Amino acid sequence: MIFNFGKKVVLITGAARGIGKNIAQKFVSLGAQVIIVDIDIVHGIKASEAISSNDHNAEYIQCDLRELKQIDELLSSVVDKYGKIDILINNARAGIRTAPFKETEDNFQIALDVSLRAPLFLSQSFINCSIIKKNAGCILNISSVSALSIGSESVAYHLAKAALENLTRYLAVHGGPHGVRVNAIRPGFIVQDEHLDRYNQDANEKYRRLAEYCHPLRKHGTSDDVANASLFLCSDFAGFITGQVLTVDGGLLSQDPFSMAMRMREIL
């Protein structure tokens, strides 16, 4: 299976760091013109410079995804410059992790604005543009296992990701007649590149051993695992796949929780 995204224009939100940056790197390496969208100017510029080469390019555009006017201007400016957008990847998130029953109104609002409202209106503009340009496109939403199971993230994050998966199905049904495919990826326990040194330090050995043992594959996930899945779902190899959520979690959610808890006794 050989991927080729030459002449494709790919817009990725929240791509200055983390999983989004890895996704951007993969697409650039395969010939795509990538637009890195992030509110973080410093890391956005660093990411675009690190990813770009003589033959392949990543452009950074600052955008506050809480502002609908900026979203409209973002799409318009990219289409004006490149003539189209082939792939939209909604990856950005916002808000902080809060303790149960400690959610604040501000944190709740920013989480839903960036993780749910922005993907809706970005996708709406993307599909309308695809109809006008008669250009079949692809949308990919980055969800989380928190859409299905309850963990330590904030309640806003859990709700936003659950709704994002339903939005994925809605957009797939109504975008399909216009040639637009819409899917999502549901990452699990992912250690992002910038956290690898801390994760692998000697003092973290017990936590690391527990984290990896609870996965059937006996290892943690990486940002590249999510990026590679993104390449597939956005490629022609997935041309008859839409409205689906691909779980990338090393089999973690496939297990019976009680059986897994009993097995954990072996290393505790």
Short mmCIF file of N, CA, C and O in Angstrom, two decimals, residues 35-131:
data_model
loop_
_atom_site.label_atom_id
_atom_site.label_comp_id
_atom_site.label_asym_id
_atom_site.label_seq_id
_atom_site.Cartn_x
_atom_site.Cartn_y
_atom_site.Cartn_z
N ILE A 35 -1.62 22.87 5.65
CA ILE A 35 -1.90 24.11 6.36
C ILE A 35 -2.02 23.78 7.84
O ILE A 35 -2.95 23.07 8.25
N ILE A 36 -1.08 24.24 8.63
CA ILE A 36 -1.09 24.05 10.07
C ILE A 36 -1.89 25.19 10.70
O ILE A 36 -1.51 26.35 10.58
N VAL A 37 -2.98 24.87 11.34
CA VAL A 37 -3.83 25.88 11.98
C VAL A 37 -3.74 25.72 13.49
O VAL A 37 -4.01 24.64 14.02
N ASP A 38 -3.36 26.81 14.16
CA ASP A 38 -3.21 26.73 15.62
C ASP A 38 -3.20 28.15 16.18
O ASP A 38 -2.77 29.08 15.50
N ILE A 39 -3.63 28.29 17.41
CA ILE A 39 -3.60 29.60 18.05
C ILE A 39 -2.21 29.92 18.59
O ILE A 39 -1.86 31.07 18.84
N ASP A 40 -1.38 28.89 18.75
CA ASP A 40 -0.03 29.01 19.30
C ASP A 40 0.95 29.43 18.20
O ASP A 40 1.42 28.60 17.42
N ILE A 41 1.29 30.71 18.15
CA ILE A 41 2.14 31.24 17.09
C ILE A 41 3.55 30.64 17.16
O ILE A 41 4.10 30.21 16.14
N VAL A 42 4.13 30.63 18.34
CA VAL A 42 5.52 30.18 18.49
C VAL A 42 5.69 28.75 18.00
O VAL A 42 6.53 28.45 17.14
N HIS A 43 4.87 27.83 18.52
CA HIS A 43 5.01 26.43 18.13
C HIS A 43 4.47 26.19 16.72
O HIS A 43 4.92 25.27 16.03
N GLY A 44 3.52 27.01 16.27
CA GLY A 44 3.01 26.87 14.92
C GLY A 44 4.08 27.15 13.88
O GLY A 44 4.25 26.40 12.91
N ILE A 45 4.82 28.23 14.09
CA ILE A 45 5.91 28.58 13.17
C ILE A 45 7.01 27.54 13.24
O ILE A 45 7.55 27.10 12.22
N LYS A 46 7.36 27.10 14.45
CA LYS A 46 8.40 26.08 14.61
C LYS A 46 8.02 24.79 13.89
O LYS A 46 8.84 24.16 13.23
N ALA A 47 6.74 24.41 14.02
CA ALA A 47 6.28 23.17 13.39
C ALA A 47 6.36 23.28 11.87
O ALA A 47 6.83 22.35 11.20
N SER A 48 5.91 24.39 11.32
CA SER A 48 5.92 24.55 9.86
C SER A 48 7.35 24.55 9.32
O SER A 48 7.62 23.98 8.27
N GLU A 49 8.27 25.18 10.06
CA GLU A 49 9.66 25.20 9.63
C GLU A 49 10.31 23.83 9.74
O GLU A 49 11.10 23.43 8.88
N ALA A 50 9.98 23.10 10.79
CA ALA A 50 10.58 21.77 11.00
C ALA A 50 10.07 20.76 9.98
O ALA A 50 10.81 19.86 9.55
N ILE A 51 8.82 20.90 9.58
CA ILE A 51 8.21 19.93 8.67
C ILE A 51 8.51 20.22 7.21
O ILE A 51 8.67 19.31 6.40
N SER A 52 8.64 21.48 6.87
CA SER A 52 8.85 21.86 5.47
C SER A 52 10.24 21.45 4.98
O SER A 52 11.18 21.32 5.75
N SER A 53 10.34 21.25 3.67
CA SER A 53 11.62 20.95 3.02
C SER A 53 11.64 21.67 1.68
O SER A 53 10.72 22.42 1.34
N ASN A 54 12.68 21.43 0.91
CA ASN A 54 12.77 22.08 -0.40
C ASN A 54 11.64 21.65 -1.33
O ASN A 54 11.17 22.43 -2.17
N ASP A 55 11.21 20.40 -1.19
CA ASP A 55 10.21 19.86 -2.10
C ASP A 55 8.79 19.90 -1.54
O ASP A 55 7.82 19.89 -2.30
N HIS A 56 8.68 19.90 -0.21
CA HIS A 56 7.37 19.84 0.40
C HIS A 56 7.20 20.98 1.39
O HIS A 56 8.16 21.40 2.03
N ASN A 57 5.98 21.44 1.53
CA ASN A 57 5.77 22.65 2.30
C ASN A 57 4.64 22.52 3.31
O ASN A 57 3.64 21.87 3.07
N ALA A 58 4.83 23.16 4.46
CA ALA A 58 3.78 23.30 5.47
C ALA A 58 3.67 24.78 5.80
O ALA A 58 4.67 25.42 6.14
N GLU A 59 2.49 25.32 5.69
CA GLU A 59 2.26 26.74 5.99
C GLU A 59 1.50 26.85 7.30
O GLU A 59 0.57 26.08 7.56
N TYR A 60 1.92 27.80 8.12
CA TYR A 60 1.23 28.02 9.39
C TYR A 60 0.29 29.21 9.28
O TYR A 60 0.66 30.27 8.76
N ILE A 61 -0.93 29.04 9.78
CA ILE A 61 -1.89 30.14 9.86
C ILE A 61 -2.45 30.17 11.28
O ILE A 61 -2.98 29.17 11.78
N GLN A 62 -2.34 31.32 11.92
CA GLN A 62 -2.90 31.46 13.25
C GLN A 62 -4.41 31.64 13.15
O GLN A 62 -4.91 32.37 12.29
N CYS A 63 -5.14 30.97 14.04
CA CYS A 63 -6.60 31.10 14.05
C CYS A 63 -7.12 30.75 15.43
O CYS A 63 -6.71 29.74 16.02
N ASP A 64 -7.98 31.59 15.94
CA ASP A 64 -8.69 31.30 17.19
C ASP A 64 -10.00 30.62 16.81
O ASP A 64 -10.93 31.28 16.34
N LEU A 65 -10.06 29.32 17.00
CA LEU A 65 -11.22 28.55 16.57
C LEU A 65 -12.48 28.82 17.38
O LEU A 65 -13.55 28.31 17.06
N ARG A 66 -12.36 29.65 18.40
CA ARG A 66 -13.56 30.07 19.14
C ARG A 66 -14.32 31.15 18.38
O ARG A 66 -15.50 31.40 18.69
N GLU A 67 -13.66 31.77 17.42
CA GLU A 67 -14.25 32.89 16.69
C GLU A 67 -14.72 32.43 15.31
O GLU A 67 -13.91 32.08 14.45
N LEU A 68 -16.03 32.43 15.08
CA LEU A 68 -16.58 31.96 13.81
C LEU A 68 -16.13 32.84 12.64
O LEU A 68 -15.94 32.34 11.52
N LYS A 69 -15.93 34.11 12.89
CA LYS A 69 -15.47 34.99 11.82
C LYS A 69 -14.08 34.58 11.35
O LYS A 69 -13.79 34.57 10.14
N GLN A 70 -13.22 34.20 12.30
CA GLN A 70 -11.87 33.76 11.94
C GLN A 70 -11.91 32.43 11.18
O GLN A 70 -11.09 32.19 10.28
N ILE A 71 -12.86 31.57 11.52
CA ILE A 71 -13.01 30.31 10.80
C ILE A 71 -13.39 30.57 9.35
O ILE A 71 -12.82 29.98 8.43
N ASP A 72 -14.34 31.47 9.14
CA ASP A 72 -14.75 31.81 7.77
C ASP A 72 -13.58 32.40 6.98
O ASP A 72 -13.36 32.06 5.81
N GLU A 73 -12.84 33.31 7.61
CA GLU A 73 -11.70 33.94 6.94
C GLU A 73 -10.60 32.93 6.65
O GLU A 73 -9.93 33.02 5.61
N LEU A 74 -10.43 31.96 7.55
CA LEU A 74 -9.42 30.92 7.35
C LEU A 74 -9.70 30.11 6.09
O LEU A 74 -8.83 29.96 5.22
N LEU A 75 -10.91 29.59 5.98
CA LEU A 75 -11.27 28.78 4.82
C LEU A 75 -11.17 29.58 3.53
O LEU A 75 -10.65 29.11 2.52
N SER A 76 -11.66 30.81 3.57
CA SER A 76 -11.65 31.66 2.37
C SER A 76 -10.23 31.95 1.91
O SER A 76 -9.93 31.88 0.71
N SER A 77 -9.35 32.25 2.87
CA SER A 77 -7.97 32.59 2.50
C SER A 77 -7.24 31.40 1.91
O SER A 77 -6.47 31.55 0.94
N VAL A 78 -7.47 30.20 2.45
CA VAL A 78 -6.80 29.01 1.92
C VAL A 78 -7.32 28.68 0.53
O VAL A 78 -6.53 28.37 -0.38
N VAL A 79 -8.63 28.75 0.34
CA VAL A 79 -9.20 28.45 -0.98
C VAL A 79 -8.76 29.50 -2.00
O VAL A 79 -8.45 29.18 -3.16
N ASP A 80 -8.69 30.76 -1.60
CA ASP A 80 -8.24 31.82 -2.51
C ASP A 80 -6.80 31.56 -2.97
O ASP A 80 -6.45 31.82 -4.12
N LYS A 81 -5.97 31.08 -2.05
CA LYS A 81 -4.56 30.87 -2.37
C LYS A 81 -4.31 29.60 -3.15
O LYS A 81 -3.53 29.58 -4.11
N TYR A 82 -4.97 28.49 -2.75
CA TYR A 82 -4.68 27.19 -3.35
C TYR A 82 -5.78 26.68 -4.28
O TYR A 82 -5.60 25.66 -4.94
N GLY A 83 -6.91 27.36 -4.30
CA GLY A 83 -7.98 26.97 -5.21
C GLY A 83 -8.90 25.90 -4.68
O GLY A 83 -9.98 25.66 -5.25
N LYS A 84 -8.53 25.28 -3.56
CA LYS A 84 -9.34 24.19 -3.02
C LYS A 84 -8.78 23.76 -1.68
O LYS A 84 -7.69 24.18 -1.27
N ILE A 85 -9.53 22.92 -0.97
CA ILE A 85 -9.04 22.16 0.18
C ILE A 85 -9.53 20.74 -0.02
O ILE A 85 -10.73 20.51 -0.17
N ASP A 86 -8.62 19.80 -0.06
CA ASP A 86 -9.00 18.40 -0.31
C ASP A 86 -9.33 17.65 0.96
O ASP A 86 -10.22 16.79 0.97
N ILE A 87 -8.61 17.96 2.03
CA ILE A 87 -8.75 17.20 3.27
C ILE A 87 -8.79 18.16 4.45
O ILE A 87 -7.94 19.05 4.57
N LEU A 88 -9.78 17.98 5.32
CA LEU A 88 -9.89 18.75 6.56
C LEU A 88 -9.75 17.79 7.73
O LEU A 88 -10.49 16.80 7.82
N ILE A 89 -8.82 18.08 8.62
CA ILE A 89 -8.63 17.24 9.81
C ILE A 89 -8.87 18.09 11.05
O ILE A 89 -8.12 19.03 11.35
N ASN A 90 -9.95 17.79 11.76
CA ASN A 90 -10.32 18.50 12.98
C ASN A 90 -9.67 17.83 14.18
O ASN A 90 -10.15 16.80 14.68
N ASN A 91 -8.56 18.40 14.62
CA ASN A 91 -7.78 17.79 15.68
C ASN A 91 -7.68 18.65 16.94
O ASN A 91 -7.42 18.13 18.02
N ALA A 92 -7.92 19.94 16.82
CA ALA A 92 -7.69 20.86 17.93
C ALA A 92 -8.58 20.56 19.14
O ALA A 92 -9.73 20.13 18.99
N ARG A 93 -8.02 20.83 20.30
CA ARG A 93 -8.78 20.73 21.54
C ARG A 93 -8.38 21.91 22.42
O ARG A 93 -7.36 22.57 22.20
N ALA A 94 -9.19 22.18 23.44
CA ALA A 94 -8.88 23.27 24.37
C ALA A 94 -9.49 22.95 25.72
O ALA A 94 -10.27 22.01 25.86
N GLY A 95 -9.11 23.75 26.70
CA GLY A 95 -9.59 23.50 28.05
C GLY A 95 -8.59 22.70 28.85
O GLY A 95 -7.65 22.13 28.30
N ILE A 96 -8.77 22.66 30.14
CA ILE A 96 -7.86 21.94 31.03
C ILE A 96 -8.57 20.74 31.65
O ILE A 96 -9.80 20.67 31.67
N ARG A 97 -7.78 19.81 32.14
CA ARG A 97 -8.34 18.65 32.82
C ARG A 97 -8.78 19.07 34.23
O ARG A 97 -7.97 19.58 35.01
N THR A 98 -10.03 18.89 34.53
CA THR A 98 -10.55 19.27 35.84
C THR A 98 -10.99 18.04 36.63
O THR A 98 -11.30 17.00 36.05
N ALA A 99 -11.02 18.19 37.93
CA ALA A 99 -11.49 17.11 38.80
C ALA A 99 -13.00 16.96 38.64
O ALA A 99 -13.70 17.90 38.25
N PRO A 100 -13.52 15.75 38.93
CA PRO A 100 -14.98 15.56 38.85
C PRO A 100 -15.72 16.60 39.69
O PRO A 100 -15.33 16.91 40.82
N PHE A 101 -16.77 17.16 39.11
CA PHE A 101 -17.62 18.15 39.77
C PHE A 101 -16.90 19.46 40.08
O PHE A 101 -17.36 20.25 40.90
N LYS A 102 -15.76 19.68 39.39
CA LYS A 102 -15.03 20.94 39.54
C LYS A 102 -14.99 21.72 38.22
O LYS A 102 -14.25 22.68 38.10
N GLU A 103 -15.79 21.28 37.26
CA GLU A 103 -15.82 21.96 35.96
C GLU A 103 -16.30 23.40 36.13
O GLU A 103 -17.20 23.68 36.93
N THR A 104 -15.67 24.32 35.40
CA THR A 104 -16.10 25.71 35.43
C THR A 104 -16.83 26.04 34.13
O THR A 104 -16.66 25.37 33.11
N GLU A 105 -17.61 27.10 34.16
CA GLU A 105 -18.35 27.49 32.97
C GLU A 105 -17.40 27.87 31.84
O GLU A 105 -17.63 27.50 30.68
N ASP A 106 -16.33 28.60 32.16
CA ASP A 106 -15.38 29.03 31.13
C ASP A 106 -14.68 27.83 30.49
O ASP A 106 -14.51 27.77 29.27
N ASN A 107 -14.25 26.88 31.32
CA ASN A 107 -13.55 25.70 30.79
C ASN A 107 -14.49 24.86 29.93
O ASN A 107 -14.10 24.33 28.88
N PHE A 108 -15.72 24.73 30.40
CA PHE A 108 -16.72 23.97 29.64
C PHE A 108 -16.96 24.60 28.28
O PHE A 108 -17.01 23.92 27.25
N GLN A 109 -17.08 25.93 28.27
CA GLN A 109 -17.39 26.63 27.02
C GLN A 109 -16.26 26.55 26.02
O GLN A 109 -16.47 26.28 24.83
N ILE A 110 -15.02 26.77 26.46
CA ILE A 110 -13.91 26.75 25.52
C ILE A 110 -13.67 25.35 24.97
O ILE A 110 -13.32 25.18 23.80
N ALA A 111 -13.90 24.33 25.80
CA ALA A 111 -13.73 22.96 25.34
C ALA A 111 -14.72 22.62 24.23
O ALA A 111 -14.35 22.05 23.20
N LEU A 112 -15.98 23.00 24.43
CA LEU A 112 -16.99 22.72 23.41
C LEU A 112 -16.82 23.61 22.18
O LEU A 112 -17.06 23.16 21.06
N ASP A 113 -16.39 24.84 22.38
CA ASP A 113 -16.20 25.74 21.25
C ASP A 113 -15.13 25.21 20.29
O ASP A 113 -15.31 25.22 19.07
N VAL A 114 -14.01 24.77 20.84
CA VAL A 114 -12.88 24.34 20.01
C VAL A 114 -13.02 22.90 19.54
O VAL A 114 -12.69 22.58 18.40
N SER A 115 -13.50 22.02 20.41
CA SER A 115 -13.53 20.58 20.10
C SER A 115 -14.80 20.13 19.39
O SER A 115 -14.84 19.03 18.84
N LEU A 116 -15.84 20.97 19.40
CA LEU A 116 -17.11 20.55 18.78
C LEU A 116 -17.69 21.60 17.84
O LEU A 116 -17.99 21.30 16.68
N ARG A 117 -17.85 22.82 18.33
CA ARG A 117 -18.45 23.85 17.48
C ARG A 117 -17.56 24.17 16.28
O ARG A 117 -18.04 24.28 15.15
N ALA A 118 -16.26 24.31 16.51
CA ALA A 118 -15.34 24.61 15.40
C ALA A 118 -15.35 23.51 14.33
O ALA A 118 -15.43 23.82 13.14
N PRO A 119 -15.26 22.22 14.71
CA PRO A 119 -15.35 21.18 13.68
C PRO A 119 -16.64 21.23 12.87
O PRO A 119 -16.64 20.98 11.67
N LEU A 120 -17.76 21.58 13.54
CA LEU A 120 -19.03 21.68 12.82
C LEU A 120 -18.96 22.76 11.74
O LEU A 120 -19.26 22.51 10.57
N PHE A 121 -18.54 23.97 12.11
CA PHE A 121 -18.57 25.06 11.16
C PHE A 121 -17.43 25.00 10.14
O PHE A 121 -17.59 25.45 9.00
N LEU A 122 -16.30 24.44 10.53
CA LEU A 122 -15.24 24.18 9.55
C LEU A 122 -15.72 23.17 8.52
O LEU A 122 -15.53 23.36 7.31
N SER A 123 -16.37 22.12 8.99
CA SER A 123 -16.86 21.07 8.09
C SER A 123 -17.97 21.60 7.20
O SER A 123 -18.05 21.26 6.01
N GLN A 124 -18.84 22.43 7.76
CA GLN A 124 -19.92 23.01 6.98
C GLN A 124 -19.36 23.84 5.83
O GLN A 124 -19.80 23.70 4.67
N SER A 125 -18.39 24.69 6.13
CA SER A 125 -17.77 25.52 5.08
C SER A 125 -17.02 24.65 4.08
O SER A 125 -17.04 24.91 2.87
N PHE A 126 -16.35 23.62 4.58
CA PHE A 126 -15.59 22.72 3.72
C PHE A 126 -16.51 22.01 2.72
O PHE A 126 -16.21 21.93 1.53
N ILE A 127 -17.64 21.49 3.21
CA ILE A 127 -18.57 20.77 2.33
C ILE A 127 -19.20 21.72 1.33
O ILE A 127 -19.33 21.39 0.14
N ASN A 128 -19.59 22.91 1.77
CA ASN A 128 -20.16 23.88 0.84
C ASN A 128 -19.16 24.27 -0.24
O ASN A 128 -19.52 24.43 -1.41
N CYS A 129 -17.90 24.39 0.15
CA CYS A 129 -16.85 24.72 -0.82
C CYS A 129 -16.66 23.55 -1.79
O CYS A 129 -16.48 23.75 -3.00
N SER A 130 -16.71 22.32 -1.28
CA SER A 130 -16.56 21.14 -2.12
C SER A 130 -17.68 21.06 -3.16
O SER A 130 -17.45 20.67 -4.31
N ILE A 131 -18.88 21.46 -2.75
CA ILE A 131 -20.02 21.46 -3.68
C ILE A 131 -19.80 22.48 -4.79
O ILE A 131 -19.99 22.20 -5.98
#
